[in-house]
Amino acid sequence: MQVSSIVVVILAVLLIATVDAKIYERCELAKKLEEAGLNGFKGYTVGDWLCVAHYESGFDTSFVDHNPDGSSEYGIFQLNSAWWCNNGITPTQNLCHIDCNDLLNRHILDDIICAKRVASSHKSMKAWDSWTQHCAGHDLSEWLKGCSVHLKTDSNYNNW
């Protein structure tokens, strides 16, 4: 009897976490990123951010990936537990001062604030291998086709 109660509680917690997650549509996410000030931030466009989010998580806020080194990556931008957030397991720098589980819901302002911190670091967008492999040096205007967002860059920054 007690085991079945525990299973029910675990399933309820998982259901609540899943209900609060979201897989964004491309243009919907583009608008959110623009509203949060990412268009032109450190010289990167909304196209850069969409490209990263697509290749990192498929625009899925609940996505978690586990790495061979024992760290994990969380949320729409796949922020690493060894550096950017605290998952309570991995030794961490927690440079964004956030619990990794807070990156797994539909409310992505905390993800965006942390991603800005990553982009402001010495590695900039190169911190994401997916950006280097799929986004850097490519025509990113395709990511914004059909959306009411336009590419905006800050010419004071050199990304490549």
C-alpha positions as a LaTeX table, in Angstrom:
\begin{tabular}{lrrr}
\hline
Residue & $x$ (\AA) & $y$ (\AA) & $z$ (\AA) \\
\hline
Met1 & 0.00 & 0.00 & 0.00 \\
Gln2 & 2.77 & 2.44 & 0.93 \\
Val3 & 4.70 & 1.77 & $-2.30$ \\
Ser4 & 1.66 & 2.60 & $-4.43$ \\
Ser5 & 1.25 & 5.93 & $-2.58$ \\
Ile6 & 4.87 & 6.82 & $-3.31$ \\
Val7 & 4.43 & 5.93 & $-6.99$ \\
Val8 & 1.30 & 8.13 & $-7.18$ \\
Val9 & 3.16 & 11.08 & $-5.61$ \\
Ile10 & 6.12 & 10.66 & $-7.98$ \\
Leu11 & 3.81 & 10.49 & $-11.00$ \\
Ala12 & 1.94 & 13.59 & $-9.82$ \\
Val13 & 5.19 & 15.54 & $-9.46$ \\
Leu14 & 6.34 & 14.44 & $-12.92$ \\
Leu15 & 2.98 & 15.38 & $-14.42$ \\
Ile16 & 3.11 & 18.86 & $-12.87$ \\
Ala17 & 6.64 & 19.38 & $-14.22$ \\
Thr18 & 5.57 & 18.19 & $-17.66$ \\
Val19 & 2.47 & 20.38 & $-17.73$ \\
Asp20 & 4.57 & 23.50 & $-17.10$ \\
Ala21 & 7.02 & 22.65 & $-19.91$ \\
Lys22 & 6.60 & 23.95 & $-23.44$ \\
Ile23 & 7.88 & 23.26 & $-26.92$ \\
Tyr24 & 7.87 & 26.68 & $-28.54$ \\
Glu25 & 6.94 & 27.40 & $-32.12$ \\
Arg26 & 9.79 & 29.12 & $-33.98$ \\
Cys27 & 8.11 & 32.52 & $-34.46$ \\
Glu28 & 6.65 & 32.52 & $-30.97$ \\
Leu29 & 10.12 & 31.97 & $-29.52$ \\
Ala30 & 11.62 & 34.59 & $-31.85$ \\
Lys31 & 9.19 & 37.17 & $-30.47$ \\
Lys32 & 9.99 & 36.21 & $-26.86$ \\
Leu33 & 13.73 & 36.46 & $-27.54$ \\
Glu34 & 13.32 & 39.85 & $-29.18$ \\
Glu35 & 11.17 & 41.14 & $-26.31$ \\
Ala36 & 13.86 & 40.01 & $-23.85$ \\
Gly37 & 16.49 & 42.08 & $-25.65$ \\
Leu38 & 18.43 & 39.33 & $-27.41$ \\
Asn39 & 18.17 & 40.86 & $-30.89$ \\
Gly40 & 21.54 & 42.58 & $-31.23$ \\
Phe41 & 22.80 & 41.55 & $-27.77$ \\
Lys42 & 26.61 & 41.34 & $-27.95$ \\
Gly43 & 26.26 & 41.48 & $-31.72$ \\
Tyr44 & 24.13 & 38.35 & $-32.03$ \\
Thr45 & 20.74 & 38.24 & $-33.70$ \\
Val46 & 17.53 & 36.49 & $-32.79$ \\
Gly47 & 18.51 & 34.18 & $-35.66$ \\
Asp48 & 21.61 & 33.11 & $-33.71$ \\
Trp49 & 19.54 & 32.38 & $-30.62$ \\
Leu50 & 16.86 & 30.48 & $-32.56$ \\
Cys51 & 19.51 & 28.42 & $-34.30$ \\
Val52 & 21.13 & 27.51 & $-30.96$ \\
Ala53 & 17.82 & 26.70 & $-29.28$ \\
His54 & 16.80 & 24.52 & $-32.23$ \\
Tyr55 & 20.00 & 22.47 & $-32.28$ \\
Glu56 & 20.31 & 22.31 & $-28.49$ \\
Ser57 & 16.74 & 21.44 & $-27.46$ \\
Gly58 & 14.38 & 21.55 & $-30.43$ \\
Phe59 & 12.78 & 24.58 & $-28.68$ \\
Asp60 & 11.77 & 22.24 & $-25.80$ \\
Thr61 & 12.00 & 23.89 & $-22.38$ \\
Ser62 & 11.96 & 20.53 & $-20.57$ \\
Phe63 & 14.89 & 18.96 & $-22.44$ \\
Val64 & 17.69 & 17.53 & $-20.26$ \\
Asp65 & 20.83 & 15.92 & $-21.66$ \\
His66 & 23.40 & 13.99 & $-19.63$ \\
Asn67 & 27.10 & 14.25 & $-20.45$ \\
Pro68 & 29.84 & 11.63 & $-20.04$ \\
Asp69 & 31.58 & 13.84 & $-17.43$ \\
Gly70 & 28.56 & 13.54 & $-15.12$ \\
Ser71 & 27.22 & 17.04 & $-15.76$ \\
Ser72 & 23.84 & 17.65 & $-17.35$ \\
Glu73 & 22.42 & 20.35 & $-19.60$ \\
Tyr74 & 19.04 & 21.93 & $-18.97$ \\
Gly75 & 16.30 & 23.76 & $-20.80$ \\
Ile76 & 15.86 & 25.46 & $-24.11$ \\
Phe77 & 19.52 & 26.61 & $-24.28$ \\
Gln78 & 20.97 & 23.49 & $-22.62$ \\
Leu79 & 22.78 & 25.29 & $-19.82$ \\
Asn80 & 25.40 & 23.08 & $-18.19$ \\
Ser81 & 25.20 & 22.11 & $-14.52$ \\
Ala82 & 28.97 & 22.26 & $-14.05$ \\
Trp83 & 29.07 & 25.96 & $-14.96$ \\
Trp84 & 25.76 & 27.75 & $-15.12$ \\
Cys85 & 23.21 & 26.15 & $-12.76$ \\
Asn86 & 23.01 & 23.92 & $-9.70$ \\
Asn87 & 21.38 & 20.51 & $-10.02$ \\
Gly88 & 22.38 & 19.37 & $-6.54$ \\
Ile89 & 24.52 & 16.57 & $-7.98$ \\
Thr90 & 27.29 & 17.98 & $-10.15$ \\
Pro91 & 30.00 & 20.14 & $-8.58$ \\
Thr92 & 29.18 & 23.55 & $-10.05$ \\
Gln93 & 30.31 & 27.13 & $-10.44$ \\
Asn94 & 26.59 & 28.07 & $-10.68$ \\
Leu95 & 27.51 & 31.28 & $-12.49$ \\
Cys96 & 23.84 & 32.10 & $-13.10$ \\
His97 & 22.89 & 31.52 & $-9.45$ \\
Ile98 & 19.93 & 29.33 & $-10.39$ \\
Asp99 & 18.59 & 25.84 & $-9.72$ \\
Cys100 & 18.83 & 23.81 & $-12.95$ \\
Asn101 & 15.23 & 22.63 & $-12.56$ \\
Asp102 & 14.07 & 26.25 & $-12.83$ \\
Leu103 & 15.26 & 26.13 & $-16.46$ \\
Leu104 & 12.78 & 23.41 & $-17.41$ \\
Asn105 & 9.50 & 25.31 & $-17.50$ \\
Arg106 & 7.71 & 27.52 & $-20.03$ \\
His107 & 8.88 & 30.67 & $-18.25$ \\
Ile108 & 12.14 & 31.28 & $-20.11$ \\
Leu109 & 13.17 & 34.69 & $-18.80$ \\
Asp110 & 15.56 & 33.02 & $-16.33$ \\
Asp111 & 16.97 & 30.90 & $-19.20$ \\
Ile112 & 17.45 & 34.07 & $-21.27$ \\
Ile113 & 19.17 & 35.93 & $-18.43$ \\
Cys114 & 21.55 & 33.01 & $-17.96$ \\
Ala115 & 22.14 & 32.67 & $-21.73$ \\
Lys116 & 23.05 & 36.38 & $-21.81$ \\
Arg117 & 25.63 & 35.67 & $-19.13$ \\
Val118 & 27.04 & 32.83 & $-21.25$ \\
Ala119 & 27.17 & 35.09 & $-24.34$ \\
Ser120 & 28.92 & 37.75 & $-22.24$ \\
Ser121 & 31.63 & 35.29 & $-21.15$ \\
His122 & 34.99 & 35.01 & $-22.89$ \\
Lys123 & 33.68 & 32.15 & $-25.09$ \\
Ser124 & 30.57 & 34.09 & $-26.16$ \\
Met125 & 28.26 & 32.03 & $-28.40$ \\
Lys126 & 31.17 & 29.65 & $-29.01$ \\
Ala127 & 30.25 & 28.18 & $-25.60$ \\
Trp128 & 27.59 & 26.29 & $-27.56$ \\
Asp129 & 29.16 & 23.76 & $-29.95$ \\
Ser130 & 25.89 & 23.78 & $-31.89$ \\
Trp131 & 26.32 & 27.50 & $-32.64$ \\
Thr132 & 29.84 & 26.93 & $-33.97$ \\
Gln133 & 28.78 & 23.92 & $-36.05$ \\
His134 & 25.40 & 25.04 & $-37.38$ \\
Cys135 & 24.96 & 28.78 & $-36.96$ \\
Ala136 & 28.23 & 30.74 & $-37.13$ \\
Gly137 & 28.88 & 32.11 & $-40.59$ \\
His138 & 25.51 & 30.94 & $-41.94$ \\
Asp139 & 22.61 & 32.97 & $-43.30$ \\
Leu140 & 20.40 & 33.10 & $-40.22$ \\
Ser141 & 17.61 & 35.09 & $-41.86$ \\
Glu142 & 15.92 & 31.76 & $-42.67$ \\
Trp143 & 15.19 & 31.33 & $-38.97$ \\
Leu144 & 13.04 & 34.47 & $-39.05$ \\
Lys145 & 11.09 & 33.85 & $-42.26$ \\
Gly146 & 7.40 & 34.44 & $-41.64$ \\
Cys147 & 8.05 & 35.95 & $-38.20$ \\
Ser148 & 7.57 & 39.63 & $-37.39$ \\
Val149 & 11.20 & 39.91 & $-36.23$ \\
His150 & 14.15 & 41.19 & $-38.25$ \\
Leu151 & 17.85 & 40.57 & $-37.92$ \\
Lys152 & 19.60 & 43.23 & $-35.90$ \\
Thr153 & 23.30 & 43.25 & $-35.16$ \\
Asp154 & 25.60 & 45.46 & $-33.16$ \\
Ser155 & 28.56 & 46.28 & $-35.38$ \\
Asn156 & 30.73 & 46.90 & $-32.29$ \\
Tyr157 & 31.13 & 43.13 & $-31.86$ \\
Asn158 & 32.92 & 40.62 & $-34.05$ \\
Asn159 & 31.44 & 37.15 & $-33.55$ \\
Trp160 & 33.64 & 35.05 & $-35.75$ \\
\hline
\end{tabular}
